[in-house]
């Protein structure tokens, strides 16, 4: 199977421009980016289809290698339908945004500003854990000599585990 380098180059450029446009704050540019990504995906699916061949209608005299694979064509059709639905939805969002504010640029809201002012260090997520302290982790050290996190304490069980599980009750 030979690879068509022109299609691959076009696909790469469409993906790059589409991702760049998705990162913009204008809804119109986001819509254009989504459309370019959908077209790049269609080209990707087209190139995975392989050589152009005969229509996949069964005939005993034609070997199976001569047929065209119908699966990439079905994927492309599905991709076209999904991209059309996403485009229609984005157009409705752009239209509604234009009616309300006469602009299609997304502004920073209070939550965006609050997150931007937040400290980068989070005690819960960024604290160091020296040793695995899970109850499910096999640790051969006695509980008193284990290195522990200062804020975390292990719960001591109040019951002693028995060697055998309780026998099931007879319901008859």
PDB file of C-alpha atoms in Angstrom:
ATOM      1  CA  UNK A   1       0.000   0.000   0.000  1.00  0.00           C
ATOM      2  CA  UNK A   2       1.463   3.337  -0.977  1.00  0.00           C
ATOM      3  CA  UNK A   3       0.805   6.432   1.077  1.00  0.00           C
ATOM      4  CA  UNK A   4      -0.335   9.616  -0.590  1.00  0.00           C
ATOM      5  CA  UNK A   5       1.956  12.211   0.976  1.00  0.00           C
ATOM      6  CA  UNK A   6      -0.111  15.125  -0.340  1.00  0.00           C
ATOM      7  CA  UNK A   7      -3.189  13.962   1.573  1.00  0.00           C
ATOM      8  CA  UNK A   8      -1.123  13.425   4.717  1.00  0.00           C
ATOM      9  CA  UNK A   9       0.407  16.898   4.427  1.00  0.00           C
ATOM     10  CA  UNK A  10      -3.004  18.516   3.892  1.00  0.00           C
ATOM     11  CA  UNK A  11      -4.390  16.539   6.828  1.00  0.00           C
ATOM     12  CA  UNK A  12      -1.549  17.687   9.107  1.00  0.00           C
ATOM     13  CA  UNK A  13      -2.001  21.326   8.108  1.00  0.00           C
ATOM     14  CA  UNK A  14      -5.773  21.113   8.673  1.00  0.00           C
ATOM     15  CA  UNK A  15      -5.244  19.581  12.131  1.00  0.00           C
ATOM     16  CA  UNK A  16      -2.680  22.240  13.072  1.00  0.00           C
ATOM     17  CA  UNK A  17      -4.820  25.173  11.938  1.00  0.00           C
ATOM     18  CA  UNK A  18      -7.949  23.619  13.469  1.00  0.00           C
ATOM     19  CA  UNK A  19      -6.326  23.203  16.883  1.00  0.00           C
ATOM     20  CA  UNK A  20      -4.931  26.737  16.704  1.00  0.00           C
ATOM     21  CA  UNK A  21      -8.397  28.129  15.940  1.00  0.00           C
ATOM     22  CA  UNK A  22      -9.962  26.108  18.763  1.00  0.00           C
ATOM     23  CA  UNK A  23      -7.753  27.951  21.247  1.00  0.00           C
ATOM     24  CA  UNK A  24      -9.139  31.358  20.265  1.00  0.00           C
ATOM     25  CA  UNK A  25     -11.777  33.188  22.300  1.00  0.00           C
ATOM     26  CA  UNK A  26     -13.983  34.012  19.325  1.00  0.00           C
ATOM     27  CA  UNK A  27     -16.815  31.547  18.792  1.00  0.00           C
ATOM     28  CA  UNK A  28     -16.640  32.013  15.024  1.00  0.00           C
ATOM     29  CA  UNK A  29     -12.988  30.965  15.020  1.00  0.00           C
ATOM     30  CA  UNK A  30     -13.807  28.020  17.258  1.00  0.00           C
ATOM     31  CA  UNK A  31     -16.467  26.969  14.746  1.00  0.00           C
ATOM     32  CA  UNK A  32     -13.981  27.233  11.877  1.00  0.00           C
ATOM     33  CA  UNK A  33     -11.486  25.194  13.896  1.00  0.00           C
ATOM     34  CA  UNK A  34     -14.059  22.458  14.506  1.00  0.00           C
ATOM     35  CA  UNK A  35     -14.907  22.364  10.810  1.00  0.00           C
ATOM     36  CA  UNK A  36     -11.224  22.061   9.862  1.00  0.00           C
ATOM     37  CA  UNK A  37     -10.734  19.275  12.407  1.00  0.00           C
ATOM     38  CA  UNK A  38     -13.729  17.409  10.973  1.00  0.00           C
ATOM     39  CA  UNK A  39     -12.366  17.717   7.442  1.00  0.00           C
ATOM     40  CA  UNK A  40      -8.901  16.586   8.573  1.00  0.00           C
ATOM     41  CA  UNK A  41     -10.488  13.563  10.235  1.00  0.00           C
ATOM     42  CA  UNK A  42     -12.353  12.758   7.020  1.00  0.00           C
ATOM     43  CA  UNK A  43      -9.068  12.857   5.100  1.00  0.00           C
ATOM     44  CA  UNK A  44      -7.477  10.629   7.752  1.00  0.00           C
ATOM     45  CA  UNK A  45     -10.281   8.101   7.358  1.00  0.00           C
ATOM     46  CA  UNK A  46      -9.990   8.312   3.586  1.00  0.00           C
ATOM     47  CA  UNK A  47      -6.285   7.515   3.669  1.00  0.00           C
ATOM     48  CA  UNK A  48      -6.867   4.512   5.936  1.00  0.00           C
ATOM     49  CA  UNK A  49      -9.239   3.049   3.341  1.00  0.00           C
ATOM     50  CA  UNK A  50      -6.362   1.861   1.204  1.00  0.00           C
ATOM     51  CA  UNK A  51      -6.355   1.531  -2.554  1.00  0.00           C
ATOM     52  CA  UNK A  52      -9.371   2.369  -4.631  1.00  0.00           C
ATOM     53  CA  UNK A  53     -10.969  -0.900  -5.666  1.00  0.00           C
ATOM     54  CA  UNK A  54     -14.148  -2.410  -6.939  1.00  0.00           C
ATOM     55  CA  UNK A  55     -17.483  -1.903  -5.252  1.00  0.00           C
ATOM     56  CA  UNK A  56     -17.909  -4.388  -2.399  1.00  0.00           C
ATOM     57  CA  UNK A  57     -20.542  -6.460  -4.200  1.00  0.00           C
ATOM     58  CA  UNK A  58     -19.802 -10.147  -3.902  1.00  0.00           C
ATOM     59  CA  UNK A  59     -18.900 -12.048  -7.045  1.00  0.00           C
ATOM     60  CA  UNK A  60     -17.292 -15.522  -7.044  1.00  0.00           C
ATOM     61  CA  UNK A  61     -15.007 -14.704  -9.985  1.00  0.00           C
ATOM     62  CA  UNK A  62     -13.318 -11.681  -8.319  1.00  0.00           C
ATOM     63  CA  UNK A  63     -10.758 -12.247  -5.524  1.00  0.00           C
ATOM     64  CA  UNK A  64     -11.391 -10.550  -2.177  1.00  0.00           C
ATOM     65  CA  UNK A  65      -8.262  -8.395  -2.483  1.00  0.00           C
ATOM     66  CA  UNK A  66      -9.777  -6.494  -5.423  1.00  0.00           C
ATOM     67  CA  UNK A  67     -12.690  -5.134  -3.385  1.00  0.00           C
ATOM     68  CA  UNK A  68     -12.741  -1.724  -1.732  1.00  0.00           C
ATOM     69  CA  UNK A  69     -13.151  -1.604   2.047  1.00  0.00           C
ATOM     70  CA  UNK A  70     -16.578  -0.047   2.820  1.00  0.00           C
ATOM     71  CA  UNK A  71     -15.868   0.593   6.524  1.00  0.00           C
ATOM     72  CA  UNK A  72     -13.835   3.834   6.103  1.00  0.00           C
ATOM     73  CA  UNK A  73     -16.563   5.164   3.817  1.00  0.00           C
ATOM     74  CA  UNK A  74     -19.162   4.474   6.512  1.00  0.00           C
ATOM     75  CA  UNK A  75     -16.951   6.192   9.087  1.00  0.00           C
ATOM     76  CA  UNK A  76     -16.593   9.245   6.840  1.00  0.00           C
ATOM     77  CA  UNK A  77     -20.354   9.427   6.370  1.00  0.00           C
ATOM     78  CA  UNK A  78     -20.848   9.212  10.136  1.00  0.00           C
ATOM     79  CA  UNK A  79     -18.205  11.906  10.651  1.00  0.00           C
ATOM     80  CA  UNK A  80     -19.949  14.195   8.179  1.00  0.00           C
ATOM     81  CA  UNK A  81     -23.270  13.805   9.996  1.00  0.00           C
ATOM     82  CA  UNK A  82     -21.697  14.451  13.416  1.00  0.00           C
ATOM     83  CA  UNK A  83     -19.741  17.473  12.190  1.00  0.00           C
ATOM     84  CA  UNK A  84     -22.912  18.886  10.609  1.00  0.00           C
ATOM     85  CA  UNK A  85     -24.747  18.551  13.932  1.00  0.00           C
ATOM     86  CA  UNK A  86     -21.887  20.177  15.872  1.00  0.00           C
ATOM     87  CA  UNK A  87     -21.691  22.989  13.294  1.00  0.00           C
ATOM     88  CA  UNK A  88     -25.435  23.635  13.572  1.00  0.00           C
ATOM     89  CA  UNK A  89     -25.202  23.700  17.364  1.00  0.00           C
ATOM     90  CA  UNK A  90     -22.231  26.089  17.316  1.00  0.00           C
ATOM     91  CA  UNK A  91     -24.018  28.349  14.831  1.00  0.00           C
ATOM     92  CA  UNK A  92     -26.984  28.532  17.186  1.00  0.00           C
ATOM     93  CA  UNK A  93     -24.650  29.427  20.079  1.00  0.00           C
ATOM     94  CA  UNK A  94     -22.969  32.126  17.977  1.00  0.00           C
ATOM     95  CA  UNK A  95     -26.327  33.533  16.906  1.00  0.00           C
ATOM     96  CA  UNK A  96     -27.631  33.605  20.488  1.00  0.00           C
ATOM     97  CA  UNK A  97     -24.420  35.234  21.712  1.00  0.00           C
ATOM     98  CA  UNK A  98     -24.700  37.868  18.986  1.00  0.00           C
ATOM     99  CA  UNK A  99     -28.326  38.621  19.910  1.00  0.00           C
ATOM    100  CA  UNK A 100     -27.509  39.025  23.598  1.00  0.00           C
ATOM    101  CA  UNK A 101     -24.235  40.933  23.512  1.00  0.00           C
ATOM    102  CA  UNK A 102     -23.487  41.870  19.883  1.00  0.00           C
ATOM    103  CA  UNK A 103     -20.167  40.041  20.195  1.00  0.00           C
ATOM    104  CA  UNK A 104     -18.985  36.490  19.713  1.00  0.00           C
ATOM    105  CA  UNK A 105     -15.918  36.768  21.940  1.00  0.00           C
ATOM    106  CA  UNK A 106     -16.147  34.885  25.226  1.00  0.00           C
ATOM    107  CA  UNK A 107     -15.354  37.186  28.139  1.00  0.00           C
ATOM    108  CA  UNK A 108     -13.682  36.201  31.402  1.00  0.00           C
ATOM    109  CA  UNK A 109     -16.223  35.647  34.130  1.00  0.00           C
ATOM    110  CA  UNK A 110     -15.731  35.803  37.886  1.00  0.00           C
ATOM    111  CA  UNK A 111     -14.844  32.132  38.172  1.00  0.00           C
ATOM    112  CA  UNK A 112     -12.090  32.452  35.532  1.00  0.00           C
ATOM    113  CA  UNK A 113     -10.607  35.394  37.398  1.00  0.00           C
ATOM    114  CA  UNK A 114     -10.819  33.544  40.741  1.00  0.00           C
ATOM    115  CA  UNK A 115      -9.020  30.515  39.342  1.00  0.00           C
ATOM    116  CA  UNK A 116      -6.344  32.724  37.758  1.00  0.00           C
ATOM    117  CA  UNK A 117      -5.635  34.400  41.135  1.00  0.00           C
ATOM    118  CA  UNK A 118      -5.463  31.067  42.968  1.00  0.00           C
ATOM    119  CA  UNK A 119      -2.213  29.884  44.538  1.00  0.00           C
ATOM    120  CA  UNK A 120      -0.394  27.279  42.469  1.00  0.00           C
ATOM    121  CA  UNK A 121       0.324  25.071  45.501  1.00  0.00           C
ATOM    122  CA  UNK A 122      -2.576  22.961  46.694  1.00  0.00           C
ATOM    123  CA  UNK A 123      -2.003  21.202  50.026  1.00  0.00           C
ATOM    124  CA  UNK A 124      -4.272  18.281  49.183  1.00  0.00           C
ATOM    125  CA  UNK A 125      -2.875  17.573  45.719  1.00  0.00           C
ATOM    126  CA  UNK A 126       0.767  18.617  46.072  1.00  0.00           C
ATOM    127  CA  UNK A 127       1.784  17.188  49.468  1.00  0.00           C
ATOM    128  CA  UNK A 128       4.462  14.507  49.458  1.00  0.00           C
ATOM    129  CA  UNK A 129       3.594  10.968  50.447  1.00  0.00           C
ATOM    130  CA  UNK A 130       6.614   9.115  51.787  1.00  0.00           C
ATOM    131  CA  UNK A 131       5.259   5.564  51.897  1.00  0.00           C
ATOM    132  CA  UNK A 132       2.128   3.894  50.633  1.00  0.00           C
ATOM    133  CA  UNK A 133      -0.190   3.958  53.653  1.00  0.00           C
ATOM    134  CA  UNK A 134      -3.205   2.253  52.171  1.00  0.00           C
ATOM    135  CA  UNK A 135      -4.816  -0.548  54.112  1.00  0.00           C
ATOM    136  CA  UNK A 136      -4.569  -2.678  50.974  1.00  0.00           C
ATOM    137  CA  UNK A 137      -0.804  -2.213  50.637  1.00  0.00           C
ATOM    138  CA  UNK A 138       1.274  -4.999  52.118  1.00  0.00           C
ATOM    139  CA  UNK A 139       3.686  -3.408  54.559  1.00  0.00           C
ATOM    140  CA  UNK A 140       5.914  -5.645  56.667  1.00  0.00           C
ATOM    141  CA  UNK A 141       6.958  -2.923  59.112  1.00  0.00           C
ATOM    142  CA  UNK A 142       5.175  -2.645  62.444  1.00  0.00           C
ATOM    143  CA  UNK A 143       2.658   0.189  62.646  1.00  0.00           C
ATOM    144  CA  UNK A 144       4.724   2.188  65.155  1.00  0.00           C
ATOM    145  CA  UNK A 145       7.866   2.284  62.966  1.00  0.00           C
ATOM    146  CA  UNK A 146       6.175   3.246  59.708  1.00  0.00           C
ATOM    147  CA  UNK A 147       6.953   6.635  58.228  1.00  0.00           C
ATOM    148  CA  UNK A 148       3.661   8.496  58.168  1.00  0.00           C
ATOM    149  CA  UNK A 149       2.248  11.734  56.838  1.00  0.00           C
ATOM    150  CA  UNK A 150       1.715  14.132  59.785  1.00  0.00           C
ATOM    151  CA  UNK A 151      -1.928  14.930  58.932  1.00  0.00           C
ATOM    152  CA  UNK A 152      -2.948  11.302  58.281  1.00  0.00           C
ATOM    153  CA  UNK A 153      -3.657   8.750  60.988  1.00  0.00           C
ATOM    154  CA  UNK A 154      -4.597   5.123  60.539  1.00  0.00           C
ATOM    155  CA  UNK A 155      -7.860   3.894  61.980  1.00  0.00           C
ATOM    156  CA  UNK A 156      -7.440   1.024  64.374  1.00  0.00           C
ATOM    157  CA  UNK A 157     -10.026  -1.697  64.027  1.00  0.00           C
ATOM    158  CA  UNK A 158     -12.130  -2.424  67.115  1.00  0.00           C
ATOM    159  CA  UNK A 159     -12.773  -6.050  66.221  1.00  0.00           C
ATOM    160  CA  UNK A 160     -10.211  -8.754  65.836  1.00  0.00           C
ATOM    161  CA  UNK A 161     -10.388 -10.602  62.545  1.00  0.00           C
ATOM    162  CA  UNK A 162     -11.190 -14.283  62.873  1.00  0.00           C
ATOM    163  CA  UNK A 163      -9.344 -16.987  61.025  1.00  0.00           C
ATOM    164  CA  UNK A 164     -12.531 -18.399  59.521  1.00  0.00           C
ATOM    165  CA  UNK A 165     -15.491 -16.499  58.088  1.00  0.00           C
ATOM    166  CA  UNK A 166     -18.832 -17.091  59.798  1.00  0.00           C
ATOM    167  CA  UNK A 167     -20.807 -20.042  58.517  1.00  0.00           C
ATOM    168  CA  UNK A 168     -23.856 -19.210  56.388  1.00  0.00           C
ATOM    169  CA  UNK A 169     -27.204 -19.511  58.107  1.00  0.00           C
ATOM    170  CA  UNK A 170     -29.573 -22.245  57.064  1.00  0.00           C
ATOM    171  CA  UNK A 171     -32.723 -20.643  55.650  1.00  0.00           C
ATOM    172  CA  UNK A 172     -34.804 -23.805  55.512  1.00  0.00           C
TER     173      UNK A 172
END
